[in-house]
Tab-separated table of C-alpha atoms in Angstrom:
chain	number	residue	atom	x	y	z
X	1189	MET	CA	0.245	-0.102	0.023
X	1190	SER	CA	3.381	2.440	0.905
X	1191	GLU	CA	4.355	1.358	-2.165
X	1192	ILE	CA	1.361	2.565	-4.314
X	1193	ARG	CA	1.506	5.776	-2.288
X	1194	LYS	CA	5.103	6.478	-3.069
X	1195	GLN	CA	4.794	5.797	-7.600
X	1196	ALA	CA	1.490	7.760	-6.836
X	1197	VAL	CA	3.741	10.556	-5.471
X	1198	GLU	CA	5.981	10.369	-7.405
X	1199	LEU	CA	4.442	9.951	-10.902
X	1200	PRO	CA	3.111	13.957	-10.936
X	1201	ILE	CA	6.899	14.921	-10.017
X	1202	ARG	CA	8.126	12.930	-13.135
X	1203	LEU	CA	6.189	14.250	-15.646
X	1204	VAL	CA	6.303	17.513	-14.369
X	1205	ALA	CA	9.856	17.113	-14.604
X	1206	ALA	CA	9.528	15.692	-17.642
X	1207	GLY	CA	7.598	18.142	-19.010
X	1208	VAL	CA	9.542	21.167	-18.031
X	1209	GLY	CA	12.289	19.565	-19.345
X	1210	LEU	CA	10.764	19.347	-22.709
X	1211	VAL	CA	9.875	23.033	-22.423
X	1212	ILE	CA	13.644	23.636	-21.682
X	1213	LEU	CA	14.706	21.611	-25.031
X	1214	ILE	CA	11.686	22.979	-26.801
X	1215	LEU	CA	12.546	27.036	-26.216
X	1216	LEU	CA	16.744	25.658	-26.988
X	1217	MET	CA	15.701	24.750	-30.349
X	1218	THR	CA	13.859	27.810	-30.865
X	1219	TYR	CA	16.504	30.125	-29.744
X	1220	TRP	CA	18.547	28.404	-32.383
X	1221	LEU	CA	17.007	28.224	-34.684
X	1222	ILE	CA	15.600	31.866	-34.557
X	1223	GLN	CA	19.967	32.964	-34.218
X	1224	ARG	CA	20.308	30.571	-37.383
X	1225	GLU	CA	17.486	31.487	-39.217
X	1226	ILE	CA	16.649	35.615	-38.134
X	1227	SER	CA	18.860	37.155	-35.850
X	1228	LYS	CA	22.129	36.344	-37.993
X	1229	PRO	CA	20.724	36.797	-41.502
X	1230	LEU	CA	19.314	40.570	-39.766
X	1231	HIS	CA	22.943	40.833	-37.798
X	1232	GLU	CA	24.557	40.430	-41.850
X	1233	VAL	CA	22.039	42.601	-43.581
X	1234	ALA	CA	22.339	45.477	-40.639
X	1235	THR	CA	26.627	45.076	-41.230
X	1236	VAL	CA	26.493	45.155	-44.895
X	1237	ALA	CA	24.207	48.177	-44.398
X	1238	SER	CA	26.727	49.688	-42.141
X	1239	LEU	CA	29.383	48.976	-45.046
X	1240	MET	CA	27.177	49.966	-48.155
X	1241	GLY	CA	25.987	53.599	-45.896
X	1242	GLN	CA	30.537	54.011	-45.066
X	1243	ARG	CA	30.842	52.911	-49.038
X	1244	ASN	CA	33.059	49.757	-48.588
X	1245	TYR	CA	31.744	48.636	-51.166
X	1246	GLN	CA	33.836	45.573	-51.505
X	1247	GLU	CA	33.931	44.762	-48.277
X	1248	ALA	CA	30.253	44.911	-48.008
X	1249	LEU	CA	30.240	42.343	-51.403
X	1250	SER	CA	32.669	39.833	-49.535
X	1251	HIS	CA	31.680	39.994	-46.209
X	1252	ARG	CA	30.532	36.363	-44.710
X	1253	ALA	CA	28.887	35.086	-47.732
X	1254	ALA	CA	29.576	31.874	-47.042
X	1255	SER	CA	28.459	31.347	-43.886
X	1256	ILE	CA	24.955	33.049	-43.643
X	1257	LYS	CA	22.193	30.673	-44.288
X	1258	ALA	CA	19.193	33.352	-45.146
X	1259	ARG	CA	15.717	32.609	-46.322
X	1260	GLY	CA	12.830	34.592	-47.717
X	1261	GLU	CA	12.444	38.298	-47.074
X	1262	VAL	CA	16.050	38.616	-45.058
X	1263	LYS	CA	17.889	36.479	-48.161
X	1264	GLN	CA	15.999	39.310	-50.611
X	1265	ALA	CA	16.889	42.381	-48.334
X	1266	LEU	CA	20.742	40.420	-48.181
X	1267	ASP	CA	21.420	39.617	-51.705
X	1268	ALA	CA	19.650	43.202	-53.164
X	1269	PHE	CA	21.964	44.830	-50.681
X	1270	LYS	CA	24.500	42.628	-52.381
X	1271	THR	CA	23.925	43.136	-55.241
X	1272	MET	CA	23.983	47.134	-54.728
X	1273	ALA	CA	26.943	47.057	-53.873
X	1274	ALA	CA	28.639	44.908	-57.286
X	1275	ARG	CA	26.861	47.919	-58.737
X	1276	PHE	CA	28.552	50.668	-57.149
X	1277	ILE	CA	32.208	48.575	-57.432
X	1278	SER	CA	31.044	48.854	-61.643
X	1279	ALA	CA	30.209	52.563	-61.812
X	1280	GLN	CA	33.465	53.046	-59.790
X	1281	THR	CA	35.606	51.484	-61.537
X	1282	GLU	CA	34.184	53.113	-64.900
X	1283	LEU	CA	34.235	56.372	-63.455
X	1284	GLU	CA	37.794	56.326	-62.095
X	1285	GLN	CA	38.460	54.795	-65.739
X	1286	GLN	CA	36.826	57.719	-67.186
X	1287	VAL	CA	38.386	60.212	-64.890
X	1288	GLU	CA	41.444	59.014	-65.936
X	1289	SER	CA	41.005	58.562	-69.212
X	1290	ARG	CA	39.634	62.394	-69.111
X	1291	THR	CA	42.903	63.348	-67.306
X	1292	ALA	CA	45.319	62.122	-69.933
X	1293	GLU	CA	43.231	63.753	-72.651
X	1294	LEU	CA	43.008	66.767	-70.826
X	1295	ALA	CA	47.053	66.603	-70.227
X	1296	GLU	CA	47.193	65.637	-74.025
X	1297	ALA	CA	44.789	69.029	-74.959
X	1298	ASN	CA	47.295	71.378	-72.773
X	1299	LYS	CA	50.472	70.269	-74.164
X	1300	GLN	CA	49.097	70.411	-77.401
X	1301	LEU	CA	47.866	73.925	-76.400
X	1302	ASP	CA	51.057	74.520	-75.166
X	1303	ALA	CA	52.113	74.007	-78.754
X	1304	LEU	CA	50.023	75.686	-80.638
X	1305	ALA	CA	50.999	78.594	-78.370
X	1306	HIS	CA	54.635	78.602	-78.887
X	1307	MET	CA	54.098	78.686	-82.676
X	1308	ASP	CA	53.729	80.818	-86.088
X	1309	GLY	CA	50.238	80.208	-87.416
X	1310	LEU	CA	51.346	81.194	-91.365
X	1311	THR	CA	54.711	79.695	-91.185
X	1312	GLY	CA	54.199	76.601	-88.574
X	1313	LEU	CA	57.741	77.949	-86.663
X	1314	PHE	CA	58.225	78.782	-83.094
X	1315	ASN	CA	57.147	81.889	-82.603
X	1316	ARG	CA	58.381	85.130	-80.880
X	1317	ARG	CA	57.120	83.840	-77.664
X	1318	ALA	CA	58.998	80.691	-77.739
X	1319	PHE	CA	61.970	82.258	-78.715
X	1320	ASP	CA	62.326	84.593	-76.041
X	1321	LYS	CA	61.651	81.444	-74.222
X	1322	ASP	CA	64.023	79.674	-75.286
X	1323	LEU	CA	67.201	82.511	-75.728
X	1324	ASN	CA	66.721	83.895	-72.076
X	1325	ALA	CA	66.874	80.073	-71.253
X	1326	ALA	CA	70.169	79.383	-73.391
X	1327	ILE	CA	71.466	82.783	-71.095
X	1328	GLU	CA	70.547	81.222	-68.104
X	1329	SER	CA	72.265	77.854	-69.211
X	1330	GLY	CA	75.901	79.062	-69.040
X	1331	LYS	CA	76.538	77.148	-71.857
X	1332	SER	CA	78.117	78.642	-75.720
X	1333	TYR	CA	75.627	79.969	-78.292
X	1334	TYR	CA	74.798	82.081	-81.190
X	1335	LEU	CA	72.158	83.661	-82.192
X	1336	MET	CA	71.563	84.442	-85.803
X	1337	MET	CA	69.284	86.803	-87.274
X	1338	ALA	CA	67.992	85.911	-91.025
X	1339	ASP	CA	65.904	88.454	-92.884
X	1340	ILE	CA	64.119	87.790	-96.479
X	1341	ASP	CA	66.018	90.480	-99.457
X	1342	GLU	CA	64.041	93.147	-100.557
X	1343	PHE	CA	60.780	91.844	-99.570
X	1344	LYS	CA	58.653	94.272	-99.740
X	1345	PRO	CA	58.440	95.000	-103.289
X	1346	TYR	CA	58.042	91.316	-103.306
X	1347	ASN	CA	54.818	91.731	-101.557
X	1348	ASP	CA	54.108	94.893	-103.323
X	1349	ASN	CA	54.810	93.399	-106.757
X	1350	TYR	CA	53.325	89.730	-106.222
X	1351	GLY	CA	50.863	90.097	-103.489
X	1352	HIS	CA	49.964	89.280	-100.059
X	1353	GLU	CA	49.071	86.149	-101.164
X	1354	ALA	CA	52.070	85.015	-102.680
X	1355	GLY	CA	53.703	86.680	-99.907
X	1356	ASP	CA	52.699	84.337	-97.242
X	1357	ARG	CA	53.374	80.980	-99.794
X	1358	ALA	CA	56.803	82.539	-100.166
X	1359	LEU	CA	57.283	82.916	-95.997
X	1360	LYS	CA	55.906	79.402	-96.014
X	1361	LYS	CA	58.236	77.933	-98.864
X	1362	ILE	CA	61.172	79.253	-96.912
X	1363	ALA	CA	59.975	78.355	-93.479
X	1364	ASP	CA	59.773	75.014	-94.723
X	1365	CYS	CA	63.613	74.742	-96.204
X	1366	LEU	CA	64.624	76.083	-92.674
X	1367	ARG	CA	63.270	73.652	-90.535
X	1368	ASP	CA	63.992	70.460	-92.804
X	1369	LYS	CA	67.880	71.484	-93.662
X	1370	THR	CA	68.913	72.276	-89.740
X	1371	PRO	CA	67.576	70.070	-86.244
X	1372	LEU	CA	67.769	73.375	-84.304
X	1373	LYS	CA	64.623	74.810	-83.655
X	1374	VAL	CA	64.030	77.836	-86.074
X	1375	TYR	CA	61.884	80.935	-84.813
X	1376	ARG	CA	59.952	83.437	-86.499
X	1377	TYR	CA	61.119	86.447	-85.037
X	1378	GLY	CA	58.597	88.960	-86.779
X	1379	GLY	CA	57.493	89.330	-90.354
X	1380	GLU	CA	59.896	88.274	-92.567
X	1381	GLU	CA	62.588	87.888	-90.479
X	1382	PHE	CA	63.541	84.140	-88.420
X	1383	ALA	CA	66.082	83.480	-85.957
X	1384	ILE	CA	67.883	80.455	-84.819
X	1385	ILE	CA	70.099	79.869	-81.346
X	1386	ILE	CA	73.211	77.780	-82.302
X	1387	PRO	CA	75.251	75.904	-80.136
X	1388	ALA	CA	78.763	77.086	-80.406
X	1389	ALA	CA	80.643	74.167	-80.429
X	1390	GLU	CA	78.842	73.953	-84.514
X	1391	SER	CA	80.863	75.698	-87.477
X	1392	VAL	CA	78.147	78.405	-87.523
X	1393	GLU	CA	79.416	80.289	-90.759
X	1394	GLN	CA	79.162	76.969	-92.678
X	1395	LYS	CA	75.597	75.858	-91.295
X	1396	LEU	CA	74.232	79.466	-92.301
X	1397	ASN	CA	76.177	79.036	-95.636
X	1398	GLU	CA	74.281	76.047	-96.372
X	1399	LEU	CA	71.066	77.409	-95.453
X	1400	ARG	CA	71.289	80.864	-97.403
X	1401	ASP	CA	72.622	78.328	-100.400
X	1402	ALA	CA	69.111	76.425	-99.799
X	1403	ILE	CA	67.176	78.995	-99.914
X	1404	VAL	CA	68.707	80.120	-102.947
X	1405	GLU	CA	67.989	77.166	-104.425
X	1406	LEU	CA	63.687	77.651	-104.026
X	1407	THR	CA	64.170	79.702	-107.083
X	1408	ILE	CA	61.211	81.644	-105.798
X	1409	THR	CA	61.289	84.076	-108.628
X	1410	HIS	CA	61.867	88.176	-107.663
X	1411	GLU	CA	61.952	90.211	-110.813
X	1412	TYR	CA	61.845	93.797	-108.989
X	1413	LYS	CA	65.034	93.244	-106.654
X	1414	GLN	CA	68.163	95.848	-106.979
X	1415	ALA	CA	70.138	93.281	-106.636
X	1416	ASP	CA	71.356	90.976	-109.492
X	1417	LEU	CA	70.575	87.390	-108.070
X	1418	PRO	CA	66.598	87.683	-109.613
X	1419	VAL	CA	65.211	84.916	-106.496
X	1420	LEU	CA	64.273	85.761	-103.115
X	1421	THR	CA	67.318	85.502	-100.860
X	1422	LEU	CA	68.660	85.369	-97.126
X	1423	SER	CA	70.875	87.994	-95.384
X	1424	MET	CA	71.927	86.384	-91.900
X	1425	GLY	CA	74.432	87.811	-88.607
X	1426	ALA	CA	74.980	86.152	-86.080
X	1427	ALA	CA	76.674	87.037	-82.722
X	1428	PRO	CA	78.058	85.161	-79.305
X	1429	VAL	CA	75.033	85.125	-76.824
X	1430	GLU	CA	77.471	85.898	-73.196
X	1431	ALA	CA	76.292	84.372	-70.340
X	1432	ASN	CA	74.476	86.522	-67.480
X	1433	GLU	CA	73.443	88.999	-70.240
X	1434	ALA	CA	70.139	90.567	-71.070
X	1435	ALA	CA	68.665	89.138	-74.004
X	1436	ALA	CA	68.116	92.224	-75.818
X	1437	ASP	CA	71.668	92.323	-75.699
X	1438	ALA	CA	72.727	89.212	-77.696
X	1439	ILE	CA	69.451	90.324	-80.233
X	1440	ARG	CA	71.643	93.717	-80.628
X	1441	ARG	CA	74.426	92.728	-81.721
X	1442	ALA	CA	73.042	89.709	-83.633
X	1443	ASP	CA	71.003	92.600	-85.369
X	1444	ARG	CA	74.256	94.753	-86.025
X	1445	GLN	CA	76.215	91.066	-87.909
X	1446	LEU	CA	72.867	90.896	-90.089
X	1447	TYR	CA	73.115	94.741	-91.250
X	1448	LYS	CA	76.613	93.957	-91.356
X	1449	ALA	CA	75.071	91.612	-94.634
X	1450	LYS	CA	72.494	93.652	-95.803
X	1451	ASN	CA	75.622	96.673	-96.389
X	1452	ALA	CA	77.596	94.221	-98.215
X	1453	GLY	CA	75.194	93.106	-100.621
X	1454	ARG	CA	72.681	91.046	-99.200
X	1455	ASN	CA	72.877	87.689	-100.161
X	1456	CYS	CA	75.539	86.456	-97.581
X	1457	VAL	CA	76.603	85.747	-93.772
X	1458	CYS	CA	78.088	87.721	-91.021
X	1459	VAL	CA	79.434	86.219	-87.927
X	1460	GLN	CA	80.731	88.048	-85.001
X	1461	GLU	CA	83.734	85.945	-83.530
X	1462	GLY	CA	84.493	85.652	-79.502
X	1463	ILE	CA	83.414	82.765	-78.271
X	1464	VAL	CA	85.880	79.734	-77.495
X	1465	ASP	CA	84.457	76.460	-78.173
X	1466	SER	CA	83.206	74.757	-75.380
């Protein structure tokens, strides 16, 4: 009788304990499922959203992607963020490429613009701005140079009788010849005047006479000259460029040699000596 009474007391306790254990087990499983199916995916969504807000698109795209088992709307939200991150990365890469391309194009355009700013529009030679810049650089370099100034002989009567269009064509031919016959920069100093900055190590007078002869060989007819040769010719004068002098002084000395060439009958070269080859 006592045994039956004992079992009657223990049975409800066991049932209650089993029920409590079952409830705890169910709660634990529910918690684990919520953590795995909802909390972790939502936390991942929040993390990815935060990375997106910080513009860390690459990290947002790769963040814990393999360890997440999201489903339903949570998975759709996560996938949407990943897709958005991939698109942002693609757009950013494309934008960077466009910026790089535009920067290169702008640099090239600036280079061409700078070149145009230093070129003479009619002849294609370097212009007075380029000449002034390069002459000052030559003076400051401390190296030995000669400055050559040239002038087309009796060009005014050529323009007056053949017309300015013919004069322009003649200038272009002479400019092309000078440029083709020397590797040095040739400048249009102004009007029908030209200039060249020549390293002193070269045979200046010989080089200038070669250029003068090349202009004669163009045989650009000029029947209105006082000189006997009925073609366009050049008179040239050259003088040494001295260290630390003013550019105007170097130009003035070269001009004096040019005047000597003109007074000597034109179509000739006068060179002032005074530089020791370096």
